[in-house]
PDB file of C-alpha atoms and ligand atoms in Angstrom:
ATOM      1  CA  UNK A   1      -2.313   0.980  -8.841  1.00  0.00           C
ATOM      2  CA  UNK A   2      -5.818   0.764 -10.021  1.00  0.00           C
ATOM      3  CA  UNK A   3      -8.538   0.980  -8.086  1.00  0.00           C
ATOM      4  CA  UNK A   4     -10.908  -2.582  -7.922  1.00  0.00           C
ATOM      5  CA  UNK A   5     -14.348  -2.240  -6.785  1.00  0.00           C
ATOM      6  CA  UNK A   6     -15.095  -5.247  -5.276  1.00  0.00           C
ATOM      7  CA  UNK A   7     -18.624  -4.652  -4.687  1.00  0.00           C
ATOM      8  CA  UNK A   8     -19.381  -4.817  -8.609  1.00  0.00           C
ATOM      9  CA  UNK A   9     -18.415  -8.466  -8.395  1.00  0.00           C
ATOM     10  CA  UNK A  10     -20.731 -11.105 -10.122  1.00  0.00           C
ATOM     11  CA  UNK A  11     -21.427 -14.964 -10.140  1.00  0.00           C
ATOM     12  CA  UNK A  12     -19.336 -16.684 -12.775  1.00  0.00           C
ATOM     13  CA  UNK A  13     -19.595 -20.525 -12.526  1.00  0.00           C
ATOM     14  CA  UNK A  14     -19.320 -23.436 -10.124  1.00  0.00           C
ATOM     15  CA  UNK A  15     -17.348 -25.788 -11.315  1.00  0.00           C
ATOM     16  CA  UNK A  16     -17.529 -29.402  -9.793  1.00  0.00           C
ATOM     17  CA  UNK A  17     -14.005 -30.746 -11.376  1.00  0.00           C
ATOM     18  CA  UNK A  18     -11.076 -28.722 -12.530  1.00  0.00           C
ATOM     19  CA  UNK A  19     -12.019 -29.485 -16.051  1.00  0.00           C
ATOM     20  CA  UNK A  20     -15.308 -27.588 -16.135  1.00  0.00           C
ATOM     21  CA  UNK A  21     -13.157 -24.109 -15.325  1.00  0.00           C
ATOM     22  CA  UNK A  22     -13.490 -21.768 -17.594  1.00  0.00           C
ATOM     23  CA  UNK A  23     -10.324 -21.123 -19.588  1.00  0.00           C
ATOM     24  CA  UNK A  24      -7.408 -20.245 -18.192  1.00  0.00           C
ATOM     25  CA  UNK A  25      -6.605 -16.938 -18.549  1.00  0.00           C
ATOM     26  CA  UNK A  26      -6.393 -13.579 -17.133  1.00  0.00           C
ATOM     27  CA  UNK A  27      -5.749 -13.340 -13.322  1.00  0.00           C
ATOM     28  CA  UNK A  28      -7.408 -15.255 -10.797  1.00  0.00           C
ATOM     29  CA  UNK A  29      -7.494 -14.536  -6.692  1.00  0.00           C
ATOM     30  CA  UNK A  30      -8.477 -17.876  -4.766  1.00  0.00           C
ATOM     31  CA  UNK A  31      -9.612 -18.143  -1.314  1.00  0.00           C
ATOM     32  CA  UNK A  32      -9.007 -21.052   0.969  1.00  0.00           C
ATOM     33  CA  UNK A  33      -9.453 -22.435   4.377  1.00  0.00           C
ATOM     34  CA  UNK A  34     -10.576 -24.923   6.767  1.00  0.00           C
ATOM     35  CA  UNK A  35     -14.498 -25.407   7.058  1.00  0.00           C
ATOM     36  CA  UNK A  36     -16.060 -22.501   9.582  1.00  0.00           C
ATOM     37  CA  UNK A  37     -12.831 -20.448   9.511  1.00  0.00           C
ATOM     38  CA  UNK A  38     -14.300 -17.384   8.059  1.00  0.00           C
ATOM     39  CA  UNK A  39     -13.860 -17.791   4.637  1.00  0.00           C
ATOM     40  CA  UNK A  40     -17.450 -17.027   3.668  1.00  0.00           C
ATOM     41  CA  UNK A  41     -17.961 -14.221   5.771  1.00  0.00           C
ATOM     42  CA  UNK A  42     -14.189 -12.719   4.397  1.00  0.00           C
ATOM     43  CA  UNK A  43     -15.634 -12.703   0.856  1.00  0.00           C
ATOM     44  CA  UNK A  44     -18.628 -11.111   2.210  1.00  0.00           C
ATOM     45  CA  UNK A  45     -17.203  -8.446   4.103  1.00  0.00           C
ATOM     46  CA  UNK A  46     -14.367  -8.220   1.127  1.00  0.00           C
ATOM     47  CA  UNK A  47     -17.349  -7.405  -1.500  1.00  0.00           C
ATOM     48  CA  UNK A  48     -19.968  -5.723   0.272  1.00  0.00           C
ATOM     49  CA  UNK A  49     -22.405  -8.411   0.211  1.00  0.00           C
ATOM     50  CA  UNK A  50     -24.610 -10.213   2.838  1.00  0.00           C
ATOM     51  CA  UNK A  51     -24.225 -13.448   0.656  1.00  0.00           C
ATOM     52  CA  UNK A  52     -21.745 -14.052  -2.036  1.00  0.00           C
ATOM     53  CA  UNK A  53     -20.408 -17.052  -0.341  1.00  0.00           C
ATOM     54  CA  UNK A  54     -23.154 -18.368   1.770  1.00  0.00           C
ATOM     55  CA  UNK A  55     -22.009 -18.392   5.534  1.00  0.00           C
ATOM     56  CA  UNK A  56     -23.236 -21.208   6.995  1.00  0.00           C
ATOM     57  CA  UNK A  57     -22.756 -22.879  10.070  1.00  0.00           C
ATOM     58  CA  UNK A  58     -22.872 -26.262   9.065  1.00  0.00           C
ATOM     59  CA  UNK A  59     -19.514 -26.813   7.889  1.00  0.00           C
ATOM     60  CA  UNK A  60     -18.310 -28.321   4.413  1.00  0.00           C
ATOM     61  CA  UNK A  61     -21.550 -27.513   2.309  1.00  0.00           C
ATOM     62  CA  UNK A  62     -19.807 -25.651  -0.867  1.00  0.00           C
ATOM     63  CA  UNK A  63     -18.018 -28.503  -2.351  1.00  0.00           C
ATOM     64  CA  UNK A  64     -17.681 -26.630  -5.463  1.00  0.00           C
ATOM     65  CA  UNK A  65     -15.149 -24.093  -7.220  1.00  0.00           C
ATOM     66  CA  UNK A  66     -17.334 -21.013  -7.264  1.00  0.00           C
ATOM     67  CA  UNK A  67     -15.663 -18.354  -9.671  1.00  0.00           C
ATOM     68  CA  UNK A  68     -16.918 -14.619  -9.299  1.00  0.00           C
ATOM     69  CA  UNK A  69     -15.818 -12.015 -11.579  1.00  0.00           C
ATOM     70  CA  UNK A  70     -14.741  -8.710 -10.836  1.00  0.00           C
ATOM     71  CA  UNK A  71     -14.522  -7.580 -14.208  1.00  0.00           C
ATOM     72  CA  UNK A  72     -13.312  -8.717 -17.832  1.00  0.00           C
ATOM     73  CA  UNK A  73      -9.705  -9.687 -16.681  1.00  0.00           C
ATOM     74  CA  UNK A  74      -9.934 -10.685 -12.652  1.00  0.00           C
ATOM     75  CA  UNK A  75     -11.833 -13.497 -10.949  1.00  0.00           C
ATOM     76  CA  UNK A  76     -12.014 -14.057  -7.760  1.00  0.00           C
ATOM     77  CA  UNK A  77     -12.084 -17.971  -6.918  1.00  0.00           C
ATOM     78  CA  UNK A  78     -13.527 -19.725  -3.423  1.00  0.00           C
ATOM     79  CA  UNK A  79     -12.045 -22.808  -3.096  1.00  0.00           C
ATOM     80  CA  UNK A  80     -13.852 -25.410  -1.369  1.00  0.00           C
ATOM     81  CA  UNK A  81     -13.584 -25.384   2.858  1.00  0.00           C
ATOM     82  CA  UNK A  82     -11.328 -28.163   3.913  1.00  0.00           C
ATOM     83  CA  UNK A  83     -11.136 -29.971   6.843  1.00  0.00           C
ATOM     84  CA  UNK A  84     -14.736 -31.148   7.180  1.00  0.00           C
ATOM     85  CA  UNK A  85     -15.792 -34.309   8.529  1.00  0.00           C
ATOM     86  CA  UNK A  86     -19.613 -34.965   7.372  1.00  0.00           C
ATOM     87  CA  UNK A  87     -18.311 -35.655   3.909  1.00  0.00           C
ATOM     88  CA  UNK A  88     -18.001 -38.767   2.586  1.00  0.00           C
ATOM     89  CA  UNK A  89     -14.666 -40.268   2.036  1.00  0.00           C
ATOM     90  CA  UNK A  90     -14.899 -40.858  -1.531  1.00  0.00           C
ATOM     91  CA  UNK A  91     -16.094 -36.685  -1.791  1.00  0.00           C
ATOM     92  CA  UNK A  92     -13.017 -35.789  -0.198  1.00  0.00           C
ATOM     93  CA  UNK A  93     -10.901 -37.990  -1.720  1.00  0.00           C
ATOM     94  CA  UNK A  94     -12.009 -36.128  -4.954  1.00  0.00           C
ATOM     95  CA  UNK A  95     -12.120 -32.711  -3.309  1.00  0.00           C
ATOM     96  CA  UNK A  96      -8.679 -33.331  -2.585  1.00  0.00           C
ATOM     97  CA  UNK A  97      -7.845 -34.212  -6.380  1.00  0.00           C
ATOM     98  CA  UNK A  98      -9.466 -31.757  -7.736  1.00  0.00           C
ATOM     99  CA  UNK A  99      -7.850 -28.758  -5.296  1.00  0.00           C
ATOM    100  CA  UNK A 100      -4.337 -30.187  -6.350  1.00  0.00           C
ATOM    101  CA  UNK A 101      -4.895 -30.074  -9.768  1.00  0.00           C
ATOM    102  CA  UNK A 102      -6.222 -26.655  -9.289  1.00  0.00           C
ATOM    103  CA  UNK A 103      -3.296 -25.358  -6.904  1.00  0.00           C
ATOM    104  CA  UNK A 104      -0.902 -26.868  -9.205  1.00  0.00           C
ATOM    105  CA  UNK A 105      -1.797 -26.910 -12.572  1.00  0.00           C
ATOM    106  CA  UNK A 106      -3.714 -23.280 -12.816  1.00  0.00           C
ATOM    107  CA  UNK A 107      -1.441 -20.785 -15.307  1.00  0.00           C
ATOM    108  CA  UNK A 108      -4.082 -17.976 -13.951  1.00  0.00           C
ATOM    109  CA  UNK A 109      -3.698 -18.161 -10.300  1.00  0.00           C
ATOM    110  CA  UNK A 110      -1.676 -14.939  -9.338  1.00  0.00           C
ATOM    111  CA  UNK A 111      -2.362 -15.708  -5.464  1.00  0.00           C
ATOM    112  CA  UNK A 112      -3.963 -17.979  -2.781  1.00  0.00           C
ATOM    113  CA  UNK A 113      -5.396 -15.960   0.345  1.00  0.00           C
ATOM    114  CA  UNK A 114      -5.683 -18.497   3.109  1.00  0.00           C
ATOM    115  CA  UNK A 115      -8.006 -17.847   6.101  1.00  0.00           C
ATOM    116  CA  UNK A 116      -7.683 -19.321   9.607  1.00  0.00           C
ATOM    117  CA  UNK A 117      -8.789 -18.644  12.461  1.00  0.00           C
ATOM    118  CA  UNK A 118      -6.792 -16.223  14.697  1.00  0.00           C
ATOM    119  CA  UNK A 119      -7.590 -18.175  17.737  1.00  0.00           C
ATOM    120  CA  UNK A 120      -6.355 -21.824  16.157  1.00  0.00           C
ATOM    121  CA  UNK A 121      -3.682 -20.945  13.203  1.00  0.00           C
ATOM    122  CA  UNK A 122      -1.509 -23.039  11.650  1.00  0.00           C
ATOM    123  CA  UNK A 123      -3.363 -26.298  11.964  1.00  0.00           C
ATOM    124  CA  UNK A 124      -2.444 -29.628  10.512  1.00  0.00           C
ATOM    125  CA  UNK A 125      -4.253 -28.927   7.371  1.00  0.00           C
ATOM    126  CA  UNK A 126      -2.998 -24.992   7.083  1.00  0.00           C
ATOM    127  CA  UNK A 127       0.459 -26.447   7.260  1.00  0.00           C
ATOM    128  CA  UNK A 128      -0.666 -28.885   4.237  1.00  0.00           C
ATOM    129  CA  UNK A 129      -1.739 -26.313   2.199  1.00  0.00           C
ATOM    130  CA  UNK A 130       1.149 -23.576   3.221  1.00  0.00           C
ATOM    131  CA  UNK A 131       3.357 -26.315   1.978  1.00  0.00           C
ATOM    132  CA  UNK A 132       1.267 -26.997  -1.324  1.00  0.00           C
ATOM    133  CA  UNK A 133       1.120 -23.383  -1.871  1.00  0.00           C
ATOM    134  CA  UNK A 134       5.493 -23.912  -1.276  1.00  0.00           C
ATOM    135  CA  UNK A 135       5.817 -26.728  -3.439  1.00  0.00           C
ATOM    136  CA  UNK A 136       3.824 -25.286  -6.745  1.00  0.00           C
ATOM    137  CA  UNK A 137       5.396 -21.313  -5.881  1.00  0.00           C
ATOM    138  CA  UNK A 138       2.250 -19.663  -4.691  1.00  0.00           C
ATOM    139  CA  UNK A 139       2.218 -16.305  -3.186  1.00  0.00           C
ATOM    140  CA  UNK A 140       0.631 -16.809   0.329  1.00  0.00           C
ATOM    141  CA  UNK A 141      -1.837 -13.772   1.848  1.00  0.00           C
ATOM    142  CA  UNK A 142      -2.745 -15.392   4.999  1.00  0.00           C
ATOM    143  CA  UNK A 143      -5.920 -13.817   6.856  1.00  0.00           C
ATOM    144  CA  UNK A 144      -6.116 -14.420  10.279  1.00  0.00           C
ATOM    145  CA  UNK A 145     -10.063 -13.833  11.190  1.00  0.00           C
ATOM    146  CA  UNK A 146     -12.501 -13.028  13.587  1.00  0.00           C
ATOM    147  CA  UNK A 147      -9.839 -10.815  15.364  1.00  0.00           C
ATOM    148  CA  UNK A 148     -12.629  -9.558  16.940  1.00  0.00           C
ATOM    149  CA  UNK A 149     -12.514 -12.533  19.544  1.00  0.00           C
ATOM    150  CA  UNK A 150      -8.881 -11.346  20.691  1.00  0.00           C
ATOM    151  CA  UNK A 151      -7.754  -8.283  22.514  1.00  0.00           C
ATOM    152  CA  UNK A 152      -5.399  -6.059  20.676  1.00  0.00           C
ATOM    153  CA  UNK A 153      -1.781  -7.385  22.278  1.00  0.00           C
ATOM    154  CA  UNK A 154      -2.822 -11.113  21.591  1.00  0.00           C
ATOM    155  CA  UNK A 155      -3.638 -10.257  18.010  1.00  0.00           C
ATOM    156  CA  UNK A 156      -0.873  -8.769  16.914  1.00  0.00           C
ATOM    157  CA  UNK A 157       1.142 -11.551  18.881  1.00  0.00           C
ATOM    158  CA  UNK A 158      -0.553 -14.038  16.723  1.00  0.00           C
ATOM    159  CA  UNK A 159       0.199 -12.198  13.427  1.00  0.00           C
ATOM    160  CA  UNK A 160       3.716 -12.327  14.883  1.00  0.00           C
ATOM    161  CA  UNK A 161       4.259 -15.995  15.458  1.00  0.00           C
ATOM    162  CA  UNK A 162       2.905 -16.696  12.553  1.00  0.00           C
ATOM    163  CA  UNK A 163       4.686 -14.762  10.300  1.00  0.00           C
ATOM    164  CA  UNK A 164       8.018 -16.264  12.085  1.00  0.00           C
ATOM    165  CA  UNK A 165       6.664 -19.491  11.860  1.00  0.00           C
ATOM    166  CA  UNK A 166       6.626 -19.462   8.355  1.00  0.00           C
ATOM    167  CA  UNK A 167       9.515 -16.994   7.918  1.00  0.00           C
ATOM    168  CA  UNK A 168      12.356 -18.884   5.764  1.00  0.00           C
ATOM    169  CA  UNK A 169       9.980 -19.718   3.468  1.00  0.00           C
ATOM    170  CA  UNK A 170      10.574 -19.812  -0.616  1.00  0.00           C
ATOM    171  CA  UNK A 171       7.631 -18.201  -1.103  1.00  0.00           C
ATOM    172  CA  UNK A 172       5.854 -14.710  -0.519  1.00  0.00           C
ATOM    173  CA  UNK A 173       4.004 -14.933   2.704  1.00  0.00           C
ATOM    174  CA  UNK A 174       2.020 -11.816   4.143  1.00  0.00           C
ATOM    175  CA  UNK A 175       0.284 -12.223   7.176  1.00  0.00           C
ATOM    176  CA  UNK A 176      -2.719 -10.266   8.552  1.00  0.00           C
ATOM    177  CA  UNK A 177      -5.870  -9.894  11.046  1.00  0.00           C
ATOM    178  CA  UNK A 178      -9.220  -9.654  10.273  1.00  0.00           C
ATOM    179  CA  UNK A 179     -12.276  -9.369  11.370  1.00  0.00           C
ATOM    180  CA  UNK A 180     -15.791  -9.805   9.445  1.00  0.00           C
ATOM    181  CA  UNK A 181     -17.668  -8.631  12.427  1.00  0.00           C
ATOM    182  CA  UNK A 182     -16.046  -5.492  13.034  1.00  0.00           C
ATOM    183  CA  UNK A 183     -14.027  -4.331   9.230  1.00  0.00           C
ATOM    184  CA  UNK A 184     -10.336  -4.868  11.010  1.00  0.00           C
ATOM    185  CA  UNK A 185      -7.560  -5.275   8.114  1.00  0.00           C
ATOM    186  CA  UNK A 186     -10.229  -5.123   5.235  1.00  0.00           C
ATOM    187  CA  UNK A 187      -7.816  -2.170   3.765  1.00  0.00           C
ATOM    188  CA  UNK A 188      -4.973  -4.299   4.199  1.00  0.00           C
ATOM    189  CA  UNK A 189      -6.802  -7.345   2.332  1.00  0.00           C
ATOM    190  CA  UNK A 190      -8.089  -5.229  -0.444  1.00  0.00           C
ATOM    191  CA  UNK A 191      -4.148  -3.784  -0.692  1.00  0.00           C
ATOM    192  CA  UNK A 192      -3.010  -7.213  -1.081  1.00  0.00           C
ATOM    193  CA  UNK A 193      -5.398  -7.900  -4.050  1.00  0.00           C
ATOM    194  CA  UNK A 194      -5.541  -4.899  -5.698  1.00  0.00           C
ATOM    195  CA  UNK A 195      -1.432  -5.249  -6.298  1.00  0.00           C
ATOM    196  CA  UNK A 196      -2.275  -9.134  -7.387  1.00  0.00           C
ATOM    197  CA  UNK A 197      -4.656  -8.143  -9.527  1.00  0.00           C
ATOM    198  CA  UNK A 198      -3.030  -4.920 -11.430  1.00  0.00           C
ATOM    199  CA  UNK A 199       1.125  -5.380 -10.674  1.00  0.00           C
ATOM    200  CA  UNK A 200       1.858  -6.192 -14.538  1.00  0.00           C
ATOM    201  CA  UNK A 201      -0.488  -3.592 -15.915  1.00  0.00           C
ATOM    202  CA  UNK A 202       1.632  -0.682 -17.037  1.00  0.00           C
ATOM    203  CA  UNK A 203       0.103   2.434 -15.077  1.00  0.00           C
ATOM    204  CA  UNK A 204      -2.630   4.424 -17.094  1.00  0.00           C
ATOM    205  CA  UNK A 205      -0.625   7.545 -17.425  1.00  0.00           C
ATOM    206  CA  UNK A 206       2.567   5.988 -17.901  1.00  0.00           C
ATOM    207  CA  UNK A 207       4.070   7.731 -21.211  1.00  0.00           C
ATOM    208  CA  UNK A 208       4.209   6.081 -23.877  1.00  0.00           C
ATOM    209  CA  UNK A 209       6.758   4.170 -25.618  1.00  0.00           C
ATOM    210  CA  UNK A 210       7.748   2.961 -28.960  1.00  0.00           C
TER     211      UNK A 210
HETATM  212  N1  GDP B 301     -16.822 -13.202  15.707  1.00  0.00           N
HETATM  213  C1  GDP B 301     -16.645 -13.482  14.424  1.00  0.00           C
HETATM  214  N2  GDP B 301     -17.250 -14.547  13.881  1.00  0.00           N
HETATM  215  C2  GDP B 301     -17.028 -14.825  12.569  1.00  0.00           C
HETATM  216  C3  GDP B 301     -16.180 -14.013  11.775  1.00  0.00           C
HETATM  217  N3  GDP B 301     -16.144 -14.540  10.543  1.00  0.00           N
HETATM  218  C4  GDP B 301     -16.934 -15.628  10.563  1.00  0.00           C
HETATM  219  N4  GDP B 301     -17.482 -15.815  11.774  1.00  0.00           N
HETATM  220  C5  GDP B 301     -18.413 -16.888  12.184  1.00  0.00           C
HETATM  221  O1  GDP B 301     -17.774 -18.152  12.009  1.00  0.00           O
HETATM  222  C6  GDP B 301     -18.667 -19.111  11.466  1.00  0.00           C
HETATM  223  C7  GDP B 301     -18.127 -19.661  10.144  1.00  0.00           C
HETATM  224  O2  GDP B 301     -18.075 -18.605   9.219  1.00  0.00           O
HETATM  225  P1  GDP B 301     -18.089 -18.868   7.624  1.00  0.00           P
HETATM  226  O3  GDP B 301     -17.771 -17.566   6.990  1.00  0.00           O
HETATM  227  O4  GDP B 301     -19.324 -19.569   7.200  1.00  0.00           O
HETATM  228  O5  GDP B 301     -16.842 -19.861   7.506  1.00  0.00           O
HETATM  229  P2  GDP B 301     -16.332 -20.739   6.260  1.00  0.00           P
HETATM  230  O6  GDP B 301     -16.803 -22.133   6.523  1.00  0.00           O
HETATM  231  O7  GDP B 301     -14.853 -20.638   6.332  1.00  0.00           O
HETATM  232  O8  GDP B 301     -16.894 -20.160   5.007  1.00  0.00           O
HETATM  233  C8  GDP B 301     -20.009 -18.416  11.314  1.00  0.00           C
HETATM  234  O9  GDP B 301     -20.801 -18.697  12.448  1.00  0.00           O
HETATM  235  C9  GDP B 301     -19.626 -16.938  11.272  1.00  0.00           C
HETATM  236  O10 GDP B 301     -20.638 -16.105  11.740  1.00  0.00           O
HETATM  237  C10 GDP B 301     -15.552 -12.869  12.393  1.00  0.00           C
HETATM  238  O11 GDP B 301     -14.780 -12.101  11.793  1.00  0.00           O
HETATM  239  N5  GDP B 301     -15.823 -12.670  13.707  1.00  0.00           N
HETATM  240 MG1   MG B 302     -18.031 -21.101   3.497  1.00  0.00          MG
END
């Protein structure tokens, strides 16, 4: 599996509507999540950078699709926080067109990594997307952050119930903890990606065939 360096990553576009994406093709990564779960701080910790994705603490400010690429063929998409409240209704109305379209119409989109919090998973608007991400065949990578706020046992009882929570699902679901704050299951996230991102490319040393 090839090896992605994620700290080589670069600004691509922010795209206010689906139809201002650039074209679709080669493989794209997308992060989601409720407003203040993490998300921000993920893709920092993810790329080595104190602000990719600005962390902020006033919740629902990116309201754009902000595409970073990694290199020629890979981009790495953050999707818009949902959940926030100091949005107009007509803004979210769109937002919520717009991340539809994108979920379901994108040929690109190998994978959606959702982040919650490890403390509050699987709220009413998780479950919405877990069963958008059902309904158009995603593969799920869920990332439950700022582990750092539980002790060990209660983590890895979290990652538990929530894998079984979602357990007969049609789709791929992988669960995880993470942590921003202190690197926990940054190996495991970069695992995740690095087999989105390179599964169908034939190994470099692979012989040849004709
Ligand atoms: N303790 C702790 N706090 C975190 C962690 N990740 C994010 N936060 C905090 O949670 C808040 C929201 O984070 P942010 O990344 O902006 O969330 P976003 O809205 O999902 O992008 C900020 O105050 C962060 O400092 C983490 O792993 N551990
Ligand atoms: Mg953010």
């Amino acid at each position: 599996m090839a090896n992605i360096n994620y700290n080589k990553i670069e600004f691509l576009k922010s795209a206010a509507y689906y139809k201002n994406l650039p074209e679709d093709k080669g493989i794209e990564v997308a992060f989601a999540g409720r407003s203040n779960a993490g998300k921000s701080s993920a893709l920092n910790t993810l790329t080595n950078r104190k602000n990719l994705a600005k962390t902020s603490s006033k919740p629902g400010k990116t309201q754009h699709i902000n595409l970073f690429r990694l290199d020629k063929q890979r981009i790495l998409v953050d999707l818009p926080g949902y959940g926030f409240s100091k949005v107009n209704r007509a803004e979210k109305k769109r937002w919520e067109a717009e991340l539809t379209r994108y979920l379901g119409e994108r040929q690109c989109l190998r994978g959606i990594v959702l982040v919650m919090d490890i403390r509050h998973p699987l709220t009413e608007l998780d479950q919405t997307m877990v069963d958008f991400a059902r309904s158009t065949g995603r593969d799920l990578h869920i990332i439950l952050s700022k582990s750092d706020k539980l002790k060990k046992g209660k983590i890895a009882a979290t990652v538990l119930k929530v894998k079984k929570d979602l357990k007969d699902d049609s789709i791929n679901i992988t669960v995880q903890a993470f942590s921003s704050l202190n690197g926990t299951g940054l190996k495991e996230l970069k695992q995740q990606l690095d087999f989105w991102y390179t599964e169908d490319k034939p190994q470099a040393d692979s012989p040849a065939t004709d």
